[in-house]
Coordinates of C-alpha atoms (C1' of nucleotides) in Angstrom, one line a residue:
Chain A
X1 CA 195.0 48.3 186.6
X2 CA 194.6 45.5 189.3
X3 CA 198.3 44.8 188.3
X4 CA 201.1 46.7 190.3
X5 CA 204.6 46.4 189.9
X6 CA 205.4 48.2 193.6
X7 CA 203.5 45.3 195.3
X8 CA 205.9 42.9 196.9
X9 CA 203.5 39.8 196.2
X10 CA 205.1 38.8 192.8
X11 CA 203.7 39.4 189.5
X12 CA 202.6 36.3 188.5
X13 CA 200.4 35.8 191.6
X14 CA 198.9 39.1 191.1
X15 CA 198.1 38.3 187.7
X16 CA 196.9 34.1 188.9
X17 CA 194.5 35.9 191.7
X18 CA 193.4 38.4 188.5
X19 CA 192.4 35.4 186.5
X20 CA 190.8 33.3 189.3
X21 CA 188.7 36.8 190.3
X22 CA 188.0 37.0 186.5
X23 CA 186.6 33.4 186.7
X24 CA 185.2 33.9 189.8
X25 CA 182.9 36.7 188.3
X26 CA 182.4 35.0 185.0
X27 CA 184.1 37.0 182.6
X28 CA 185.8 34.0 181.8
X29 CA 183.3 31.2 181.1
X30 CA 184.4 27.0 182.0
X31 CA 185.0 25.6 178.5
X32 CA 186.4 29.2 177.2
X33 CA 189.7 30.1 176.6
X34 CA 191.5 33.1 178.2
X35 CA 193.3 35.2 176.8
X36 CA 196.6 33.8 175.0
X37 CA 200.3 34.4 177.2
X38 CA 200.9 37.1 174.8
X39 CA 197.9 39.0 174.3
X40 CA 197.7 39.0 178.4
X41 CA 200.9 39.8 178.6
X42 CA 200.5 42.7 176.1
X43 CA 197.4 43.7 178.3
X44 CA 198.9 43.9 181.5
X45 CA 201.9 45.3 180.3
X46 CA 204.3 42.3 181.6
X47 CA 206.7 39.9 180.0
X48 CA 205.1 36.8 178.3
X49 CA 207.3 34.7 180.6
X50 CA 205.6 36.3 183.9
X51 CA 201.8 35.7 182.4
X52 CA 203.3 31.5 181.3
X53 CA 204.6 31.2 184.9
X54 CA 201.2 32.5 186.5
X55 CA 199.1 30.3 184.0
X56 CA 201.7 27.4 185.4
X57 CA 200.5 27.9 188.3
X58 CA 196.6 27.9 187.2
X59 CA 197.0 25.1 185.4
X60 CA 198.7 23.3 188.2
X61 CA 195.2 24.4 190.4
X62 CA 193.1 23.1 188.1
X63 CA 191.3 26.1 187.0
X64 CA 192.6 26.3 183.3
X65 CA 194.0 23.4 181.3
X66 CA 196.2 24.1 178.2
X67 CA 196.6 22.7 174.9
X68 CA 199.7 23.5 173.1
X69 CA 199.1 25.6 170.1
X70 CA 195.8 26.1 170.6
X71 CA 195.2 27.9 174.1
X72 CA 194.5 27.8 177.7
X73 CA 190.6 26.8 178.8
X74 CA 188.9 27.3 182.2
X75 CA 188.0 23.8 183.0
X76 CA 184.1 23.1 184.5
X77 CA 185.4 21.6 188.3
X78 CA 187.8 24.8 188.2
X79 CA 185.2 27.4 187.6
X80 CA 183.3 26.0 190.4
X81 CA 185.9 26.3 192.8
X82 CA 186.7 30.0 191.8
X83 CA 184.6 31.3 193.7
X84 CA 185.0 29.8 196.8
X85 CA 188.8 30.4 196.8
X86 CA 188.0 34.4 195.7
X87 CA 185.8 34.3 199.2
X88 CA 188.8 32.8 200.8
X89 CA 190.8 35.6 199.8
X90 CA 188.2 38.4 201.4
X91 CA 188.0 36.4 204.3
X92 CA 191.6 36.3 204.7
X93 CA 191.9 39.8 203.8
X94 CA 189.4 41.0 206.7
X95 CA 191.2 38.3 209.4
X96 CA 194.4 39.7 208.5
X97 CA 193.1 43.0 209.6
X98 CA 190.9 41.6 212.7
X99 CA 194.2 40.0 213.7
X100 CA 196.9 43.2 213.4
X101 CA 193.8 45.3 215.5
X102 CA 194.0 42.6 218.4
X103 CA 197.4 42.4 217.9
X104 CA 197.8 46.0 218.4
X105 CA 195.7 46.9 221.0
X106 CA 192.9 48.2 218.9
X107 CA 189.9 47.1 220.1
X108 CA 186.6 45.5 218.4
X109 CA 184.4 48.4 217.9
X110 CA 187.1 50.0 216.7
X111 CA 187.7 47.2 214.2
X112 CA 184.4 47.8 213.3
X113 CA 184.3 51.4 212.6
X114 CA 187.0 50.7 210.7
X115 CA 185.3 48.4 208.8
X116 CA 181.9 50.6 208.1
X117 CA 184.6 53.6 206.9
X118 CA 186.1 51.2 204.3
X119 CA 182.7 49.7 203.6
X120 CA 181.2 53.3 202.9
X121 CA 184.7 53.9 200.9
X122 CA 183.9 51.5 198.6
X123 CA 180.0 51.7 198.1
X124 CA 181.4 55.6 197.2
X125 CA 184.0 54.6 194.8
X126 CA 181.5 52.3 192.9
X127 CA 178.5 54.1 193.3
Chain B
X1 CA 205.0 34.3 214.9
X2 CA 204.3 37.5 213.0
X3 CA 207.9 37.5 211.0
X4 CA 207.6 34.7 208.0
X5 CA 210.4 34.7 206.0
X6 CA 208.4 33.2 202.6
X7 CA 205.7 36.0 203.0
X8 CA 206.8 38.3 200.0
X9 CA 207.0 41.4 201.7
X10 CA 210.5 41.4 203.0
X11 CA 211.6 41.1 206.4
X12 CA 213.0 44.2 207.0
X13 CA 209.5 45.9 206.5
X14 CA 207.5 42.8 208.3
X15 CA 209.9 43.7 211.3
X16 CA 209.1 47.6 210.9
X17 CA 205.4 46.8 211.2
X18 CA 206.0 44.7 214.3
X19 CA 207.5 47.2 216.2
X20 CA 204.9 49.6 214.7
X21 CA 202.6 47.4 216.0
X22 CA 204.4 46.5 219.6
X23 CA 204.4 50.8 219.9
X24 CA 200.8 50.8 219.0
X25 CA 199.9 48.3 221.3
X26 CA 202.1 50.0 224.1
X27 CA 204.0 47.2 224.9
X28 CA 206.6 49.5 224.1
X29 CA 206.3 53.0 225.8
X30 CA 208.1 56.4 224.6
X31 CA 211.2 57.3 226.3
X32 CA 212.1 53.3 226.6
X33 CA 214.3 51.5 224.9
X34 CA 213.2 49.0 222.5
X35 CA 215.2 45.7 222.4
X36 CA 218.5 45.7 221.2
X37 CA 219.5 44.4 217.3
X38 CA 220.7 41.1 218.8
X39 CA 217.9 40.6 221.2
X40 CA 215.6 41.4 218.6
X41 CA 217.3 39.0 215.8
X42 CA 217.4 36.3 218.4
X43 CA 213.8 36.8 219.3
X44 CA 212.7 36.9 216.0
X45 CA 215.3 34.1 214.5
X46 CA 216.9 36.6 211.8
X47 CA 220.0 38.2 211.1
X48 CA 221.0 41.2 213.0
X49 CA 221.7 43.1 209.7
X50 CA 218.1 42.8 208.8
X51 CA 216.6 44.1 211.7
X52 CA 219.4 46.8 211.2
X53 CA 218.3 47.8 208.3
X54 CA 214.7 47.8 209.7
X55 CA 215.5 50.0 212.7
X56 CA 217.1 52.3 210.0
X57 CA 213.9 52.7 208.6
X58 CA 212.0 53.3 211.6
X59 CA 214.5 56.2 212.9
X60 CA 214.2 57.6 209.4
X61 CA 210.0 57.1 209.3
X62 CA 210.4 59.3 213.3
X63 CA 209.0 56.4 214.7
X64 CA 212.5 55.7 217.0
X65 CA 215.4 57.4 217.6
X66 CA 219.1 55.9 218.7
X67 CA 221.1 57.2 221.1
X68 CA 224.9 55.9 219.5
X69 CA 226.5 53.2 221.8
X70 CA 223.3 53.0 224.5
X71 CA 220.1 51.8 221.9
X72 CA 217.0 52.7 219.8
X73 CA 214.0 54.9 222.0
X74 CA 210.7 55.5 220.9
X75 CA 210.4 58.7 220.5
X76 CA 206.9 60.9 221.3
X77 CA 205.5 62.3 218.5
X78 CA 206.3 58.4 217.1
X79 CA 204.0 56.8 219.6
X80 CA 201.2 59.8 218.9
X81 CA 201.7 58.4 215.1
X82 CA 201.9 55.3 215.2
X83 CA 198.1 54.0 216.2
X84 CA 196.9 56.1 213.4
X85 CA 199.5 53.8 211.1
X86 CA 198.2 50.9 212.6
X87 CA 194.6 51.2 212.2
X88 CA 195.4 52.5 208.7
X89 CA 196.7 48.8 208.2
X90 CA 194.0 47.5 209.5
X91 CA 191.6 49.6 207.0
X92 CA 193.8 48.9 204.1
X93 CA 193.2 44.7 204.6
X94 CA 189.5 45.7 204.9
X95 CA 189.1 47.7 202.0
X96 CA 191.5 45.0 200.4
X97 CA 189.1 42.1 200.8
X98 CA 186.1 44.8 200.0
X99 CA 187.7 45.6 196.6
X100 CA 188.5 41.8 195.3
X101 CA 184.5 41.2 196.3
X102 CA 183.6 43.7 194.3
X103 CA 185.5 43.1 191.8
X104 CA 184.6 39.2 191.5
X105 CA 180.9 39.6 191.5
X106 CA 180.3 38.7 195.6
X107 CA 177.7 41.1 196.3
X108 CA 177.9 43.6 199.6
X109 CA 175.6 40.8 201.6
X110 CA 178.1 38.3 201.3
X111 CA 181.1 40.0 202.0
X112 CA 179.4 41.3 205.3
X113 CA 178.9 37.4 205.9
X114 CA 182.0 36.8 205.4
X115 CA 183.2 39.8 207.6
X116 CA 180.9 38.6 210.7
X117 CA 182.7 34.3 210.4
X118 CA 186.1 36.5 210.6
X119 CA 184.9 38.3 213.4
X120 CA 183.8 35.4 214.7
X121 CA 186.2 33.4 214.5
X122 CA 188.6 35.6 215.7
X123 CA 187.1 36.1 218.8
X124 CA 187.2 32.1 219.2
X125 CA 190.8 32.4 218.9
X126 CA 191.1 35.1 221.3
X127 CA 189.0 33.7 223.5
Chain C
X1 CA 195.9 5.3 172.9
X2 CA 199.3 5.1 172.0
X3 CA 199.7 8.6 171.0
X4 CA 200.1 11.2 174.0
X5 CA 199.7 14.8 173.0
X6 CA 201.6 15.5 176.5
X7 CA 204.3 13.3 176.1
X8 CA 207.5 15.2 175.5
X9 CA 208.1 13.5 172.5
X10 CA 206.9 14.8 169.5
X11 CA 203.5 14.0 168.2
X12 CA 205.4 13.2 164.6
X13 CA 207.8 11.2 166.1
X14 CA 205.1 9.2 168.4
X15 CA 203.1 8.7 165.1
X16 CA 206.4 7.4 163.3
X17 CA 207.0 5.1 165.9
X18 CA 203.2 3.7 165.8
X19 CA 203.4 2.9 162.2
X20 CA 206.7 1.6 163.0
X21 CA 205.5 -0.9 165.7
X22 CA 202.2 -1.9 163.1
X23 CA 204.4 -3.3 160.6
X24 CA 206.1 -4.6 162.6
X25 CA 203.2 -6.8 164.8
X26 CA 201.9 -7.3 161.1
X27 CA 199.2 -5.4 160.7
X28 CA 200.5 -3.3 157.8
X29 CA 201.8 -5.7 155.3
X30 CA 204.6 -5.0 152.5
X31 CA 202.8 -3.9 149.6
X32 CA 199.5 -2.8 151.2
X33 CA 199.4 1.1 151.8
X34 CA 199.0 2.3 155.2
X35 CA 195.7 4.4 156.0
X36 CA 196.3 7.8 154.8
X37 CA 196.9 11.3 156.1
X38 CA 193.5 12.3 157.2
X39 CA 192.2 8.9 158.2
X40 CA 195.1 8.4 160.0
X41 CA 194.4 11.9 161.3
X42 CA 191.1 11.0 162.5
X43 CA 192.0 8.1 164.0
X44 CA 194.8 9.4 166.3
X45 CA 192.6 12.9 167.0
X46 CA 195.7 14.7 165.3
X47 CA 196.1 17.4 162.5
X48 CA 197.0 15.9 159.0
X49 CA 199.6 18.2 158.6
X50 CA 201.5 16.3 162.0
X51 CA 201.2 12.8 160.2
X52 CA 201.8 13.9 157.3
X53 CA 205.5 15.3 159.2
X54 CA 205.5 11.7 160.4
X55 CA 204.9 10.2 157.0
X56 CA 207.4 12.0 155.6
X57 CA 210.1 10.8 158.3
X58 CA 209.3 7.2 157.4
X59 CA 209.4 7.9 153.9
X60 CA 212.7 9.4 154.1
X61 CA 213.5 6.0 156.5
X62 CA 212.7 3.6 153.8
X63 CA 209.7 2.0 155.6
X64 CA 207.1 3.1 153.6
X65 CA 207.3 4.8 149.9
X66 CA 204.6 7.4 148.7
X67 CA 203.4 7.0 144.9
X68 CA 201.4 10.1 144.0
X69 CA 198.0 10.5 144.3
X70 CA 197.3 6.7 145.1
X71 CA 198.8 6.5 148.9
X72 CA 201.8 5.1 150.6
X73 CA 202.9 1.8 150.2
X74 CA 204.7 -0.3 153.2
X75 CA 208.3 -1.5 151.5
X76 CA 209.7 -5.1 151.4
X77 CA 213.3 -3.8 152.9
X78 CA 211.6 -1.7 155.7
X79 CA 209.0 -4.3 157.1
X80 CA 212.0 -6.4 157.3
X81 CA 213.8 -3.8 159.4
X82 CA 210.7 -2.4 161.6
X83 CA 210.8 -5.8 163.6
X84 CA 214.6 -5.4 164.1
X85 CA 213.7 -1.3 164.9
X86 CA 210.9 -1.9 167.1
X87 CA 213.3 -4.7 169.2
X88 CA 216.0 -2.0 169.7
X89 CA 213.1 0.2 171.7
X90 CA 211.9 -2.7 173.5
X91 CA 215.7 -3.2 174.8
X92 CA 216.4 0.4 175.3
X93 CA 213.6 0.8 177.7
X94 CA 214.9 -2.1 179.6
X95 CA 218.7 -1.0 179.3
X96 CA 217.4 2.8 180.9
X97 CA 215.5 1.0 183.5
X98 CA 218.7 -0.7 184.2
X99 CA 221.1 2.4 184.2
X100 CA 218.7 4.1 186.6
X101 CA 218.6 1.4 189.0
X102 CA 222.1 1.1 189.0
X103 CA 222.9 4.8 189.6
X104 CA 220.6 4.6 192.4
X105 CA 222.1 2.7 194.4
X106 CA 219.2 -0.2 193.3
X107 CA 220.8 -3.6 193.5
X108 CA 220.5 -5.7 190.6
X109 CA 218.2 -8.3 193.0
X110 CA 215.8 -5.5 193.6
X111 CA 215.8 -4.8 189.5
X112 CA 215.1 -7.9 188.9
X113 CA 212.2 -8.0 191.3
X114 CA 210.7 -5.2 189.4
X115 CA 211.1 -6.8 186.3
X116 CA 209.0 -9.7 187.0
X117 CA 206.7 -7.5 189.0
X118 CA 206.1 -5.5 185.2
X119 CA 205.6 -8.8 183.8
X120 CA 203.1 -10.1 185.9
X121 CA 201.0 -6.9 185.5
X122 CA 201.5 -7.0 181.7
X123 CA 200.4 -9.9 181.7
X124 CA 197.3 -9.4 183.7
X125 CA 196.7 -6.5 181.7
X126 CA 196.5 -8.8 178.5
X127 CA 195.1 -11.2 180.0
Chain D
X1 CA 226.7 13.1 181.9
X2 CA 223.1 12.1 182.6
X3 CA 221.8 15.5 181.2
X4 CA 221.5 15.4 177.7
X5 CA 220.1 18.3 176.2
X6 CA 218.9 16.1 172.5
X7 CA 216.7 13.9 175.0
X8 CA 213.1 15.0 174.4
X9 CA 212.4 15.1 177.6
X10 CA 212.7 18.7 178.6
X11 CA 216.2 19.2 180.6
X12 CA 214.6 20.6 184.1
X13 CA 213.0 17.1 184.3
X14 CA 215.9 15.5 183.8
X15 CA 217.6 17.9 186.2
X16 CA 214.8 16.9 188.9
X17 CA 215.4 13.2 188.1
X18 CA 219.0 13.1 188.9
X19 CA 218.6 15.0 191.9
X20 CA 216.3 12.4 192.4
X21 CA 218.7 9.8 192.0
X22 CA 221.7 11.3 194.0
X23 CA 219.0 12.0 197.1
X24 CA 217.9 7.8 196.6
X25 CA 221.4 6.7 196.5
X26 CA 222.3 8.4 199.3
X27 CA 225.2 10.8 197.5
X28 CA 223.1 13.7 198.8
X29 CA 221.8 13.1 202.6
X30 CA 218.3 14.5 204.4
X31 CA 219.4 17.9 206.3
X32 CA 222.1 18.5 203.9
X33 CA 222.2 21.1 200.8
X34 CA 222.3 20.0 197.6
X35 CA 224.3 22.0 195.2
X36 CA 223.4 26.2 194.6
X37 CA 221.4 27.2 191.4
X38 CA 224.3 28.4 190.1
X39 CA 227.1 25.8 191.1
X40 CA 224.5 22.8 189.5
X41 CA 224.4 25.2 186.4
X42 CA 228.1 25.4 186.0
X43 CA 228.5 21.5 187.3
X44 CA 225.7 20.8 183.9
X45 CA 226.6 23.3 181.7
X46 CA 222.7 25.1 182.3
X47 CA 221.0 27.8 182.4
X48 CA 220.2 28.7 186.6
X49 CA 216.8 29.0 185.1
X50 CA 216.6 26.0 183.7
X51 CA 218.5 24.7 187.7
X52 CA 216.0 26.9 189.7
X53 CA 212.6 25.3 187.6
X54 CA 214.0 21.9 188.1
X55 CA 214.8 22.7 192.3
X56 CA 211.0 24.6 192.6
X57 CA 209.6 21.0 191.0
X58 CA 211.6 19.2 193.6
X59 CA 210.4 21.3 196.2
X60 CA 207.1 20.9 195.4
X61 CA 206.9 17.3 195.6
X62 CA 208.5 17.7 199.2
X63 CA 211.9 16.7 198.5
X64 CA 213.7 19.9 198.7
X65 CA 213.0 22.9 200.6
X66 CA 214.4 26.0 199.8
X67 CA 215.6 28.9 202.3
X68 CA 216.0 32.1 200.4
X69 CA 219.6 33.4 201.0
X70 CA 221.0 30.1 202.3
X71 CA 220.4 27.1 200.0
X72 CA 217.9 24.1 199.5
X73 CA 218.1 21.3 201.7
X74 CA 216.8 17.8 201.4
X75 CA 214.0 16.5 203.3
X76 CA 213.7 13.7 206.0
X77 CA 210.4 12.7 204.2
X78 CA 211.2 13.6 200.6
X79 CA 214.6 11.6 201.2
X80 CA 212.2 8.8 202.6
X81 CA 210.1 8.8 199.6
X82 CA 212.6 9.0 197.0
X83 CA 213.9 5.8 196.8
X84 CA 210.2 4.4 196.3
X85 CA 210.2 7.4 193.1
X86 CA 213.2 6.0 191.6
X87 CA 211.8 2.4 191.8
X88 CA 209.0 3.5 190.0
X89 CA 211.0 4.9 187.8
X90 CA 212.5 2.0 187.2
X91 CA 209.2 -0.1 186.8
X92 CA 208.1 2.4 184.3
X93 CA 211.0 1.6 181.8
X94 CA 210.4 -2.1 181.9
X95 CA 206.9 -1.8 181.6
X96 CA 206.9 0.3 178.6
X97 CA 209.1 -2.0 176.9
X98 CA 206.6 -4.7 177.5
X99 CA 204.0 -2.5 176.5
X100 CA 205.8 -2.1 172.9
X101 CA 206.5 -5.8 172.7
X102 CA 203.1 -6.8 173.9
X103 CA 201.9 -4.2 170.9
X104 CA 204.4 -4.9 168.2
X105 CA 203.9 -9.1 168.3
X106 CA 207.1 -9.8 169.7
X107 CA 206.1 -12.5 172.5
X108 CA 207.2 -12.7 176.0
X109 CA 209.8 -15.2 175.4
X110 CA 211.3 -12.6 173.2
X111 CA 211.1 -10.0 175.5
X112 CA 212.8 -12.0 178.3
X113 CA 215.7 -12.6 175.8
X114 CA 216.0 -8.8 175.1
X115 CA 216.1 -8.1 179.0
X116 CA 218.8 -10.8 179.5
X117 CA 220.6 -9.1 176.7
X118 CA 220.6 -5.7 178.3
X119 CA 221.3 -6.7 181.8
X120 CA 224.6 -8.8 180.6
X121 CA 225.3 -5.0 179.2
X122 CA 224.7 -3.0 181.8
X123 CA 226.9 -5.7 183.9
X124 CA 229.6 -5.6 181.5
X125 CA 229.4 -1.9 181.4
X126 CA 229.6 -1.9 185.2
X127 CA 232.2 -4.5 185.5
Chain E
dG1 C1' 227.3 33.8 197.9
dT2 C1' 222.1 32.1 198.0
dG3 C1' 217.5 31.8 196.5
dG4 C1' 213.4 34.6 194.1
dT5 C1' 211.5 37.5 190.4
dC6 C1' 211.5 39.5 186.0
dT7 C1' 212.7 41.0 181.2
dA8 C1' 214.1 40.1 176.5
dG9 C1' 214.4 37.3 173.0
dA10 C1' 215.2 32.7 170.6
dC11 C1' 213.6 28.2 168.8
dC12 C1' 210.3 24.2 168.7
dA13 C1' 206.0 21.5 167.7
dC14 C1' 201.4 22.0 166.6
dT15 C1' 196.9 24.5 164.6
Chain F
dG1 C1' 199.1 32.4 166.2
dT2 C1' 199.5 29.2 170.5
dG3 C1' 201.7 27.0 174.2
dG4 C1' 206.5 24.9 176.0
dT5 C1' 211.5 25.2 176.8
dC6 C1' 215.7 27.5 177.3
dT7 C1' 219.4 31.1 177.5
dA8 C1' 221.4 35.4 179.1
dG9 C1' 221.5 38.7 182.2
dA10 C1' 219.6 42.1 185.7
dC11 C1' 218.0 43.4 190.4
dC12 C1' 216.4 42.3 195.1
dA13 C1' 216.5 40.6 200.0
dC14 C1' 219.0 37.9 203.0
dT15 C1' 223.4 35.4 205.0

DNA sequence: GTGGTCTAGACCACT
DNA sequence: GTGGTCTAGACCACT
């Protein structure tokens, strides 16, 4: 579930940065649509409102363009920008980290060693 | 400016971590005093019943203790604690950015790439 | 494209309106039917099932009268009227215009400024 | 009442508009706070949903920002730009009534007339 | 009290 | 069934 209630950043962002990953990755193709507000709401377990206002904000970005009563489709110039943005969001994940370590007194190789931990953490988890 | 009062996580915590941080760091030392709830609201340009609430959380969390009617000392076993929290913070934003690679489909290369222009630019900022 | 699947306004009540603004400019006599539901449909890129809504709506109006299984016929009575009707949009656009402007604070100079300024463009558009 | 819930034109956009308005004509002032959420409600007889959609639109396009807890303050530069919005708001009436002339065959003298017409109304209604 | 998020559920136009 | 709008009402953090 990549959606969690307990996380401060609001719903519908986690559920906008779920699509744009989903894009990202192409599980959902430019041209397709995604899935309809309720069956994604249904999915993830969240009110239809929360899935319109995230696919508000989508649509607002460019990614996906609606068409009343027929559905939401990932546009061609949105797909392409996906995955940039979804490698903005690592990067700024990893500064955000770089900067509370130098922030904090913990020093680069440190930072590092941290970094090869998580890195091995996560080759583990996939396999 | 670490506090930002339109980051979703609310203020109370993001002033929890700073001190975390400022204890981590050792800008503030056990046995001393850390700045008093007007000081600190000044400082940081919130109300004094928010960092309240957050010093509340860090006595509870061991991290401080107050002494009524003279202020709020780091305590010890808090400051022994506290680095550990820290680089755990640090990890977490690593293994963050890890995880929405892997889930978008940016292979282990790139997300080392991208981990190496953080670093980088980072350093830049540090000088 | 006179019809705007965006436009608040509902597509049945856009289509009315075009038909509306046909007979009147002449292009649908009295006595001549009007192009029917799915040519119609095709030409505005719309479901038959919306014109026919829209059909419906006019028939009910007056301007046009259905006889079964041969088409729908523009009426004497409601080409006279759809000049009249189509005059009383033309002068409610310009009478919102000049309620805005005047709750605005936008002298009646400036309004008239504007005015003329929509004229020469309309114009030029024309040509 | 300029809010008028029978207006196809969906009521948070015509909550944003007069906003709009009262910021161009001065009756709400850069630095100031406009109304709460839930005083506008009351003040329009709507939803604070339908209020707080209208106000995140506004704030958006720069002419409001909002400080959680406190309220949502106009703008030096959205106040700036408004007046220029409302113009072309303005503009956009009178050119869509020549636009239905233009389309309908009722020629430009015509059209003149009508505007005559409603600006001797709007003056009347004035006084 | 103020803004910010979310749920639940209704009704509309369009396919 | 699909998106789009709206109401009613709850809970949260912050002032």
């Amino acid at each position: 579930m990549t959606i969690d209630p307990n996380n401060p950043t609001p719903l519908f962002r986690q559920i906008g940065d779920y699509v744009r990953k989903a894009v990202a990755s192409g599980r959902y193709r430019p041209g397709e649509a995604i899935p309809s507000l309720r069956t994604m709401a249904l999915e993830l377990h969240v009110n239809p409102n929360t899935v319109k206002r995230a696919y508000e904000d989508l649509e607002r970005s460019g990614l996906i363009q609606g068409k009343a009563g027929v559905g939401m489709f990932v546009t061609l110039a949105g797909a392409r920008e996906a995955k940039a943005e979804v490698e903005g969001m690592v990067y700024d994940c990893f500064m955000e980290g770089l900067r509370i370590a130098q922030g904090s007194g913990i020093d680069g190789g440190r930072a590092r060693e941290l970094f090869e931990r998580a890195w091995a953490e996560d080759a583990r988890r996939v396999g």
